[in-house]
XYZ file of C-alpha atoms in Angstrom:
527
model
C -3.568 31.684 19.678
C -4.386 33.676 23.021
C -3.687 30.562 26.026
C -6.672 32.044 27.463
C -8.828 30.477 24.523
C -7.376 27.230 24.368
C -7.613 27.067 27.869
C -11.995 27.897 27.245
C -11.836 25.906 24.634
C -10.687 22.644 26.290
C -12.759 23.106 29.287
C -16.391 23.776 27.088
C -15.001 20.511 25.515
C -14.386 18.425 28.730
C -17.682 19.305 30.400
C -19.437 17.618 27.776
C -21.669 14.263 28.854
C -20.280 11.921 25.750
C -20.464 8.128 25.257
C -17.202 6.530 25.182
C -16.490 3.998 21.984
C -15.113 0.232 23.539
C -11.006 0.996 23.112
C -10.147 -0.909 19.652
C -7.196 -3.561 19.448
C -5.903 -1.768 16.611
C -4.836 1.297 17.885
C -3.774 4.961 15.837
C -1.132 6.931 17.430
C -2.425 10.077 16.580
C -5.956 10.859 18.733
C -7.044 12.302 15.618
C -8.017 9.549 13.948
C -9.398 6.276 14.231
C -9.004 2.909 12.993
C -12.158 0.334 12.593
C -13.098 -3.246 11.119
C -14.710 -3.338 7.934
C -14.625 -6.826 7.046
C -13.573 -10.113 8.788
C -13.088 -13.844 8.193
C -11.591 -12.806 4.477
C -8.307 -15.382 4.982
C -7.551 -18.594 6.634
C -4.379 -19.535 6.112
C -1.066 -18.215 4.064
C -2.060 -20.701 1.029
C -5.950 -18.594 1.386
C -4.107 -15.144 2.001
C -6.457 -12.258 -0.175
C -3.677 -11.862 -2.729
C -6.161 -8.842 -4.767
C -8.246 -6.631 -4.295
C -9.992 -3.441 -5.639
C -12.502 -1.251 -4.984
C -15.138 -1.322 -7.806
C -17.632 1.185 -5.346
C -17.406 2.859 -1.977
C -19.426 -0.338 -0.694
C -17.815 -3.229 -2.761
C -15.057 -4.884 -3.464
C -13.683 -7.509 -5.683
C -11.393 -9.941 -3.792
C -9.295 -13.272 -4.868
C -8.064 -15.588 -2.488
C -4.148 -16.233 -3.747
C -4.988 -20.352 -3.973
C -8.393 -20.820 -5.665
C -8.613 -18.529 -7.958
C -12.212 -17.430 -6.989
C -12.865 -13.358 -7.637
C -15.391 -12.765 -4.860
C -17.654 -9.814 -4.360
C -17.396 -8.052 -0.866
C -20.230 -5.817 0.290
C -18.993 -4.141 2.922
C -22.359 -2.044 3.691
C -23.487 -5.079 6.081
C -21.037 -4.264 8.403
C -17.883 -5.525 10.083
C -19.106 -8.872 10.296
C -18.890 -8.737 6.504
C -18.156 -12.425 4.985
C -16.549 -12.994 1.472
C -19.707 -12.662 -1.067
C -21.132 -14.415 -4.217
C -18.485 -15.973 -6.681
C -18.433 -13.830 -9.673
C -15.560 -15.712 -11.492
C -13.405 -18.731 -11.574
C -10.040 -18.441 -13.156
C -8.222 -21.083 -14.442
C -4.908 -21.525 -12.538
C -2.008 -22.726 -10.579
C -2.152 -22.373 -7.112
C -0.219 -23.120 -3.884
C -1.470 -26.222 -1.622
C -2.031 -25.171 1.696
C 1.696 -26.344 2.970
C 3.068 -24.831 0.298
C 4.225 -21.848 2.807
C 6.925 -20.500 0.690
C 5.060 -19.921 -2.601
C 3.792 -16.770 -4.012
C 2.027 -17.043 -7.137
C -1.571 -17.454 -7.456
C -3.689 -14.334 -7.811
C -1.442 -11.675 -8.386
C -3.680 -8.584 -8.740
C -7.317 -6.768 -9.675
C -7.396 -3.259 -11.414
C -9.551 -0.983 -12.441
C -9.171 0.939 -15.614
C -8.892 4.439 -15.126
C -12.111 5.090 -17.214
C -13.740 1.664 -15.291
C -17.140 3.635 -14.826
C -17.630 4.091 -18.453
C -16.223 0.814 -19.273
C -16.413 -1.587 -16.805
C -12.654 -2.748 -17.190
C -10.778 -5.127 -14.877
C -7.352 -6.219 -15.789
C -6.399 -9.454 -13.099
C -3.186 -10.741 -13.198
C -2.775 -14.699 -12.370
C -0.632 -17.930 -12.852
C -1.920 -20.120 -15.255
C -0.692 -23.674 -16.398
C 0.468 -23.654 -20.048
C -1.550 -25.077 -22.785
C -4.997 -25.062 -20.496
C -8.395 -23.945 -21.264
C -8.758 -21.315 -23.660
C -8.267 -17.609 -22.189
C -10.700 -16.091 -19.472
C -12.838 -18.875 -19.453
C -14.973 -19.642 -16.425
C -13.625 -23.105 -14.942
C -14.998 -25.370 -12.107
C -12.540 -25.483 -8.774
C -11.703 -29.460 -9.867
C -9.545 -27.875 -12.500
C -7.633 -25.755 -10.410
C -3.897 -27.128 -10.310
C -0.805 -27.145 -8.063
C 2.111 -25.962 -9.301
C 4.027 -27.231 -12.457
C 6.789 -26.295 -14.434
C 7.362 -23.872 -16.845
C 3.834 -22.213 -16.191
C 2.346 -18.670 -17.331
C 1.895 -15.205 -15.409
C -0.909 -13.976 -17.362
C -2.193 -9.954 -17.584
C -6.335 -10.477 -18.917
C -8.727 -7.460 -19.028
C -12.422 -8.582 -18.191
C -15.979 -6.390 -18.388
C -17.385 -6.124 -14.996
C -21.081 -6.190 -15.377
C -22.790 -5.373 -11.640
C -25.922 -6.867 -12.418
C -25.091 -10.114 -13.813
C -24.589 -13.669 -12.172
C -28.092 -13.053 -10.401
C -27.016 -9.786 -9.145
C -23.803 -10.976 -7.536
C -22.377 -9.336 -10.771
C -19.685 -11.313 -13.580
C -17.200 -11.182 -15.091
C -16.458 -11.383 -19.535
C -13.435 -12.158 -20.379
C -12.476 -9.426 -22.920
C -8.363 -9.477 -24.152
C -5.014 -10.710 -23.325
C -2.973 -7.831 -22.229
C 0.555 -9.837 -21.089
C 1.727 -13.072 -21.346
C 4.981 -14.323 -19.310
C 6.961 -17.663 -18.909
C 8.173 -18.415 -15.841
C 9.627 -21.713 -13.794
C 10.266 -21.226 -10.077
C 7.349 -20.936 -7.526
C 8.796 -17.708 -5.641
C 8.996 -13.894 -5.743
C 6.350 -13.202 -8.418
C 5.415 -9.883 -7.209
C 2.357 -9.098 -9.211
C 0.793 -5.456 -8.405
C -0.517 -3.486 -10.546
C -1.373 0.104 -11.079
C -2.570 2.572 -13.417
C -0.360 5.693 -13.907
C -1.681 9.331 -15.252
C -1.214 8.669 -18.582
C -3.308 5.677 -18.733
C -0.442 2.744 -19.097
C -0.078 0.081 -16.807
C 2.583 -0.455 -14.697
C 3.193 -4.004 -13.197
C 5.510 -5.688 -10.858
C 7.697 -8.641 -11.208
C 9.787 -10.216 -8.601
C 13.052 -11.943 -9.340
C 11.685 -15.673 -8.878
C 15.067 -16.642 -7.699
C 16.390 -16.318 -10.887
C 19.312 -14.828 -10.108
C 21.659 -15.021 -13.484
C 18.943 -13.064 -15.400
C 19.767 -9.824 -17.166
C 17.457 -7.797 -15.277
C 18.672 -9.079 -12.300
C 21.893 -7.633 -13.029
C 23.296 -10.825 -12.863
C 24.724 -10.099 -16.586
C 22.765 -13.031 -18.808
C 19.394 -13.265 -20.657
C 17.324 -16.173 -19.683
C 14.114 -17.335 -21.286
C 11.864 -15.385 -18.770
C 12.429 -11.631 -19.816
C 9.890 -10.617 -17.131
C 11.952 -11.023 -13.886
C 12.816 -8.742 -11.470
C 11.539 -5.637 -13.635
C 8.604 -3.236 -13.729
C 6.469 -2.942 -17.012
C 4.272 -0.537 -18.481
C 1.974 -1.397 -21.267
C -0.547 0.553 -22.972
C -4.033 -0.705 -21.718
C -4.381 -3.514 -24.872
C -1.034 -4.716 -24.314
C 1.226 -2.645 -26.863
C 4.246 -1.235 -25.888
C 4.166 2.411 -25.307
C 6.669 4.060 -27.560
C 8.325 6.413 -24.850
C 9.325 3.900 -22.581
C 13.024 4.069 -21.219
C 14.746 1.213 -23.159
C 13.036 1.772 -26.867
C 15.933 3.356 -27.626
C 19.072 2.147 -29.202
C 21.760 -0.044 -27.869
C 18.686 -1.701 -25.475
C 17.455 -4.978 -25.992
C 14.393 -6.002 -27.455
C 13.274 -8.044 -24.885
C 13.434 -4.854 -22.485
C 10.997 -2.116 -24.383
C 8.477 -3.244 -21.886
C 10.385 -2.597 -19.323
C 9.854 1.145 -17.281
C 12.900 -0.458 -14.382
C 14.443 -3.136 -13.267
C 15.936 -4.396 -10.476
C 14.063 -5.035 -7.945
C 14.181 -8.607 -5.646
C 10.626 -8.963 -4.395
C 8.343 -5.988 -4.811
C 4.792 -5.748 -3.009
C 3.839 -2.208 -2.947
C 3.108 0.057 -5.892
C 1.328 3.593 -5.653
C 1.147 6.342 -7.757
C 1.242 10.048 -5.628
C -1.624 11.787 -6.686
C 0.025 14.975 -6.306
C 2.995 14.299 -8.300
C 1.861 11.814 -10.777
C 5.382 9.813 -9.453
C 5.535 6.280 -9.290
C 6.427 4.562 -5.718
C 7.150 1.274 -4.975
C 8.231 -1.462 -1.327
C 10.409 -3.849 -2.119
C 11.760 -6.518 -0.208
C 15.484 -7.279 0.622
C 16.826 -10.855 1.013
C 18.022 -10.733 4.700
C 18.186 -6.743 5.552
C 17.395 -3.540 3.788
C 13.465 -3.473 2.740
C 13.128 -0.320 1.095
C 10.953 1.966 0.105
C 11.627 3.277 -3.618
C 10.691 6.531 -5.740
C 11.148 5.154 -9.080
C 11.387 6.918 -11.952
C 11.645 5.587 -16.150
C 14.896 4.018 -16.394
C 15.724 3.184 -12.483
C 17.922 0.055 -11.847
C 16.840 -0.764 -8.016
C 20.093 -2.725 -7.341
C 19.109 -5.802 -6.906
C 20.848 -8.644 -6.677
C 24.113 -7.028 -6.070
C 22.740 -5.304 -3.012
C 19.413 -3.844 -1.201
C 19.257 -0.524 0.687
C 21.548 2.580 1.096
C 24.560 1.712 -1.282
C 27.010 4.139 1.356
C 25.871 2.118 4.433
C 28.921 0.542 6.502
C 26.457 -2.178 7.059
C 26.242 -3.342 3.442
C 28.025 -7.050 3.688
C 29.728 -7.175 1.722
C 30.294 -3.503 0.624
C 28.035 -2.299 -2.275
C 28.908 -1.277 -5.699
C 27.222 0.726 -8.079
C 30.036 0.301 -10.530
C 29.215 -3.274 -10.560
C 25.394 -3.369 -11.805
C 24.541 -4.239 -15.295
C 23.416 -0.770 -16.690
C 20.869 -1.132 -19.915
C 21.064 2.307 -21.836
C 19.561 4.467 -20.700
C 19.164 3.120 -17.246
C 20.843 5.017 -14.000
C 20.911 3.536 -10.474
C 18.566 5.037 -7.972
C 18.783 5.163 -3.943
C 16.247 3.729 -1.677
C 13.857 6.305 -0.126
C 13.873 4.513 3.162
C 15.449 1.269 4.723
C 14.520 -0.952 6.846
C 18.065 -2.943 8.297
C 16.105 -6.292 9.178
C 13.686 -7.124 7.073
C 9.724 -6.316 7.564
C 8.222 -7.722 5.008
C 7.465 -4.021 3.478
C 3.999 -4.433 1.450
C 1.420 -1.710 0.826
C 1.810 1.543 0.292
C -0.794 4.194 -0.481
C -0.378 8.351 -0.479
C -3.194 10.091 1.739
C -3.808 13.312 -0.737
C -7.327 13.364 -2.016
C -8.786 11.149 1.128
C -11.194 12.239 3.712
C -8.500 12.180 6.488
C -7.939 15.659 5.714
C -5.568 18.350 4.251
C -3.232 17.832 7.325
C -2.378 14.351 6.055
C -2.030 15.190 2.206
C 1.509 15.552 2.399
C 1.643 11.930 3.996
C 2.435 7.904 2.931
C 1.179 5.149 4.571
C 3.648 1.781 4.523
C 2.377 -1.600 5.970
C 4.403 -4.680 6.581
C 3.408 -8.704 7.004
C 5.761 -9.317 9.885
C 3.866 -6.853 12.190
C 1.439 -4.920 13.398
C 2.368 -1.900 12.660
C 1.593 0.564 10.365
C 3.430 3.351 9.401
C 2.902 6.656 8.677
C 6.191 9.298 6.493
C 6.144 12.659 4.948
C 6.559 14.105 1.557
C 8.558 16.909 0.942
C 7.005 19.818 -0.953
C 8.157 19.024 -4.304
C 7.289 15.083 -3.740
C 10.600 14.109 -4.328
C 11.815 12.643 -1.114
C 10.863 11.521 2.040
C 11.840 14.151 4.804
C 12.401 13.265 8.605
C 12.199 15.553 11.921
C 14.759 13.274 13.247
C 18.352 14.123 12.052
C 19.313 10.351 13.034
C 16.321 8.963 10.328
C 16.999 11.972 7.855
C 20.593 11.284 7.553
C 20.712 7.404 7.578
C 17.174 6.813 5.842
C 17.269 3.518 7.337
C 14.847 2.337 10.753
C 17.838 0.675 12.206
C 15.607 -1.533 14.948
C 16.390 -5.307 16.020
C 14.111 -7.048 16.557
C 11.464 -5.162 13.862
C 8.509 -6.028 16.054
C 9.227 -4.187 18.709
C 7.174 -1.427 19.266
C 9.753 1.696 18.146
C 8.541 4.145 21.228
C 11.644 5.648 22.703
C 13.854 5.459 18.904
C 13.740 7.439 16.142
C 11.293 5.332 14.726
C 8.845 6.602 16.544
C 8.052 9.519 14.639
C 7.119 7.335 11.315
C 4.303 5.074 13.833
C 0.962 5.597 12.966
C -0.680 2.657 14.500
C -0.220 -0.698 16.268
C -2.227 -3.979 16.439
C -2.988 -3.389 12.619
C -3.012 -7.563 11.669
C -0.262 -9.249 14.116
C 3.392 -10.824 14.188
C 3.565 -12.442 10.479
C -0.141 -11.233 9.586
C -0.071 -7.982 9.012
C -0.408 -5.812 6.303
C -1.109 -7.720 2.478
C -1.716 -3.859 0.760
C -3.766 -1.109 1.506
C -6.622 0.549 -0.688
C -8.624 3.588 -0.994
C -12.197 3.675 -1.492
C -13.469 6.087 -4.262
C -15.785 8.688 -4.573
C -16.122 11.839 -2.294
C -15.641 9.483 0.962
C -12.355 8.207 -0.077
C -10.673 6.632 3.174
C -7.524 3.803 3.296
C -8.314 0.634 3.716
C -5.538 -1.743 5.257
C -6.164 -5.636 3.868
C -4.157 -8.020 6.778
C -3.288 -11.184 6.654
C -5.468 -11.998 9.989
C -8.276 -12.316 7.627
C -9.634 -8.637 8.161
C -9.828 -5.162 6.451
C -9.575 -2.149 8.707
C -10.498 0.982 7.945
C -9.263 4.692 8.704
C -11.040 7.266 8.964
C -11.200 11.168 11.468
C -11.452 10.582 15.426
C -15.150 10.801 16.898
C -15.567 12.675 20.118
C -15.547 9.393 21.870
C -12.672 8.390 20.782
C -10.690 11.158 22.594
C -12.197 9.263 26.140
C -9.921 6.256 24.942
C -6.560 8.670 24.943
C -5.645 7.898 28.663
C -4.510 11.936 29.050
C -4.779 11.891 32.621
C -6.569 12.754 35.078
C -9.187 10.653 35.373
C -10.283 6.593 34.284
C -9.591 6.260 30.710
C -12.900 5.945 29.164
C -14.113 9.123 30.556
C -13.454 12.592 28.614
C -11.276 14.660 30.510
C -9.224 17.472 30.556
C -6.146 15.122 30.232
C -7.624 13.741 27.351
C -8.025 17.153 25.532
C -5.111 18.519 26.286
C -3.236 15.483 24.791
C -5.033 15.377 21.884
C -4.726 19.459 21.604
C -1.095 18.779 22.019
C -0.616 15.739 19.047
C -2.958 18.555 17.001
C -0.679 21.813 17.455
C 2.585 21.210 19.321
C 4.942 19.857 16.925
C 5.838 23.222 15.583
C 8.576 21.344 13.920
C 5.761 19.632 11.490
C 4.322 21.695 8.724
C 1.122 20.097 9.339
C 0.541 20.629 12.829
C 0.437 24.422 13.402
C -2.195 26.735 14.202
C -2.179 28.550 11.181
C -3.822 25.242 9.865
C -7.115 26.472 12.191
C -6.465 30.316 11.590
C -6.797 29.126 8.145
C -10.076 27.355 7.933
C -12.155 30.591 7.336
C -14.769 29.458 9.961
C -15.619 33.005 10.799
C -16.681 35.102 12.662
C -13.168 37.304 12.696
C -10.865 37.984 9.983
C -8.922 34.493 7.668
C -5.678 34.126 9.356
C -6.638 34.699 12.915
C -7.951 31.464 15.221
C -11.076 32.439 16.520
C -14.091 30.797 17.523
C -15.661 30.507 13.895
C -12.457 28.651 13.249
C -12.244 25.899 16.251
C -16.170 25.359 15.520
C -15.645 24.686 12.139
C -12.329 22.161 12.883
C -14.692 20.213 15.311
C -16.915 19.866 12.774
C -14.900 18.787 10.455
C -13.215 16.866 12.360
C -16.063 15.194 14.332
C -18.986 15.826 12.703
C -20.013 12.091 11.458
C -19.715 11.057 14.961
């Protein structure tokens, strides 16, 4: 593109009399978008943290606080100011007490069914104390328990009826889909997701039990679900063509899709490549970041992260992991050397941020702030990295995590700061269906943030120079012109990316006018 026409461009642009937006604590990197409360006031504490939640419309959620097992309904069309809603249902469980810091069962997860609109199926995943009421029933708060051992990590599928419970909407308890044994208090992971072929897939943390099979500590105990990833058919049954129905595996593992994995928080499914994803979190150093496919052994408890990094202490060794048949060891994606607290992940293809995130994952973290934005490679395979440092060693080698990475090679993965704070950040992040379909980023700081494209005013708030920040000026263009199109290096950021937009007048693969009118209003338009 001609200089000349950026150069008219940017100064139509900077004449314009716009109203600034107030400059947000939570902050995006990238001018181009912008990152906004939805909801506040949603936790109060770690025992209150919102362990689930799920979209069930672009307006309302479904959220449980991890200690009382209340599902709550959110409406988040009242605004930021939004408060936790009408109680649709009270689960029966074990919870932790409000100084019990170090616990993490509770309300392990809320899912949709992939055919929820038709009918209205929610699968919630919770601890329960053995021999209680019957299944799914409805029970006051003065039956909710502290914890007690052995107890239950129960899978139930409910009908979600919008209109019922005086319009605050309820939920019927329909089927049991999983039930699980466990004994400790710690690492139940929980997360659950749907995958294209309409099983579910479910993660289970190692509860400290670290001589079980899956653990690759080499014996069985009498809680097969530890430290593994299922996937179930959505009534429960096993699904014939999972990894270890085969012979020479045990029976205990045919629900298993992988295993070892310490403390897993994160699970997405790319909607490009139907390929499952998953955070998990290391013991002292090396949170990763995981591409898992059927069959993966994750490595833990031998050893977290890269297993060729001189760091490893003491040195790692694949040779040394219990392999099931049919099971082969797989690499982490990413690393992070001290630990994060790695959480949510979610893929950007298919949201309204645009087509020059598709190719992009977002990763949050509890210890921080900070949110985190990688690439995909074409063939959604592997994460790929400008810088050679970060390519080569896959691992964000920064001590202390917290600090802000500007000036390392972290830097190019930063997406946003101020995103929840130092141990409250990011719980998971969601996306919100329908045509509208944005990220949502669930914090421990007792708010939901939301991101969504850059309004004009929010290029005032850039601080481009010249000129008082809060005031759109040629500084502020040019910088965000420059986060738009200079990385060359990027295959999202090029001008072919405008050329391409068809805006017309002039031919499809030149940048003219047509095109930069139609990017603005793309880009700008709801502003």
């Amino acid at each position: 593109m001609p200089y000349s026409l950026l150069r008219h461009i940017v100064f139509c642009l900077a004449s314009a009399t716009l109203t600034p937006s107030p400059t947000l604590a939570q902050t995006s990197v990238d001018p181009r978008l912008r990152i906004e409360t939805a909801a506040t006031n949603l936790s109060t504490g770690f025992a209150n943290l919102i362990s689930a939640a799920c979209f069930v419309d672009a307006d309302t959620l479904l959220i449980a606080r991890r200690s009382d097992g209340v599902i709550r309904r959110l409406d988040l069309s009242a605004g930021a100011v939004a408060q936790p809603g009408a109680v649709v249902h009270d689960l029966d469980i074990l919870a932790p007490t409000p100084t019990d810091s170090q616990s993490e069962y509770g309300v392990q997860s809320i899912t949709l069914h992939p055919q929820f609109a038709s009918n209205g199926w929610v699968y919630i995943r919770y601890s329960k104390r053995l021999a209680s009421t019957p299944a799914g029933q409805d029970t006051p708060q003065s039956q909710t328990s502290e914890f007690s051992s052995p107890m239950e990590n129960v899978t139930e599928r409910y009908i979600w009826n919008p209109t019922g419970n005086a319009g605050a909407g309820s939920l019927t308890f329909d089927a049991t889909i999983r039930v699980a044994r466990t004994q400790t208090r710690y690492h139940h992971g929980g997360p659950s997701v749907f995958a294209p072929d309409g099983t579910l897939i479910t993660l289970h943390g190692d509860q400290r039990l670290t001589n079980d099979i899956a653990f690759n500590g080499g014996t069985q105990s009498f809680f097969p679900d530890v430290s593994v990833i299922t996937r179930l058919n959505d009534d429960g049954s096993i699904p014939s063509d999972n990894p270890f129905v085969i012979s020479g595996a045990p029976a205990f593992a045919h629900a298993w899709y992988a295993y070892g994995f310490r403390n897993p928080f994160g699970v997405a499914i790319d909607p490009l490549s139907g390929r499952l994803w998953v955070t998990d979190n290391g013991e002292a150093s090396f949170d990763e970041i995981n591409r898992v496919p059927a069959g993966a052994n994750g490595g833990a408890n031998d050893f977290a992260g890269p297993s060729a990094d001189p760091r490893q202490s003491p040195p790692a060794s694949i040779a040394g992991l219990n392999m099931l048949a049919g099971a082969s060891y797989i690499e982490p994606q990413f690393s992070f050397l001290q630990t994060c607290g790695v959480t949510g992940i979610a893929f950007l293809a298919g949201t309204s941020l645009g087509p020059a995130f598709e190719r992009d994952v977002l990763i949050g973290n509890y210890n921080s702030g900070l949110l985190w934005r990688m690439r995909v490679n074409a063939d959604r395979t592997a994460l790929v990295f400008q810088n050679a440092t970060l390519e080569s060693t896959r691992v964000d080698s920064r001590q202390p995590f917290s600090r802000n990475p500007v000036g390392t090679p972290a830097e190019e993965n930063l997406l946003a700061t101020g995103v929840g704070g130092a141990f409250t950040g990011t719980l998971s992040i969601l996306t919100s269906p329908g045509p509208a379909a944005l990220p949502h980023v669930l914090c421990a700081n007792g708010r939901l943030y939301r991101i969504t494209r850059a309004c004009w005013s929010d290029v005032a708030n850039t601080d481009g120079q010249p000129g008082a920040d809060g005031a759109i000026d040629n500084g502020d263009f040019a910088l965000f012109f420059v986060a738009f199109f200079a990385a060359e290096g990027s295959p999202e950021r090029r001008f072919a990316d405008i050329a391409s937009t068809d805006g017309d007048p002039g031919p499809d693969g030149a940048a003219d006018n047509g095109d930069f009118s139609l990017f603005f209003q793309q880009f700008f338009g709801g502003c």
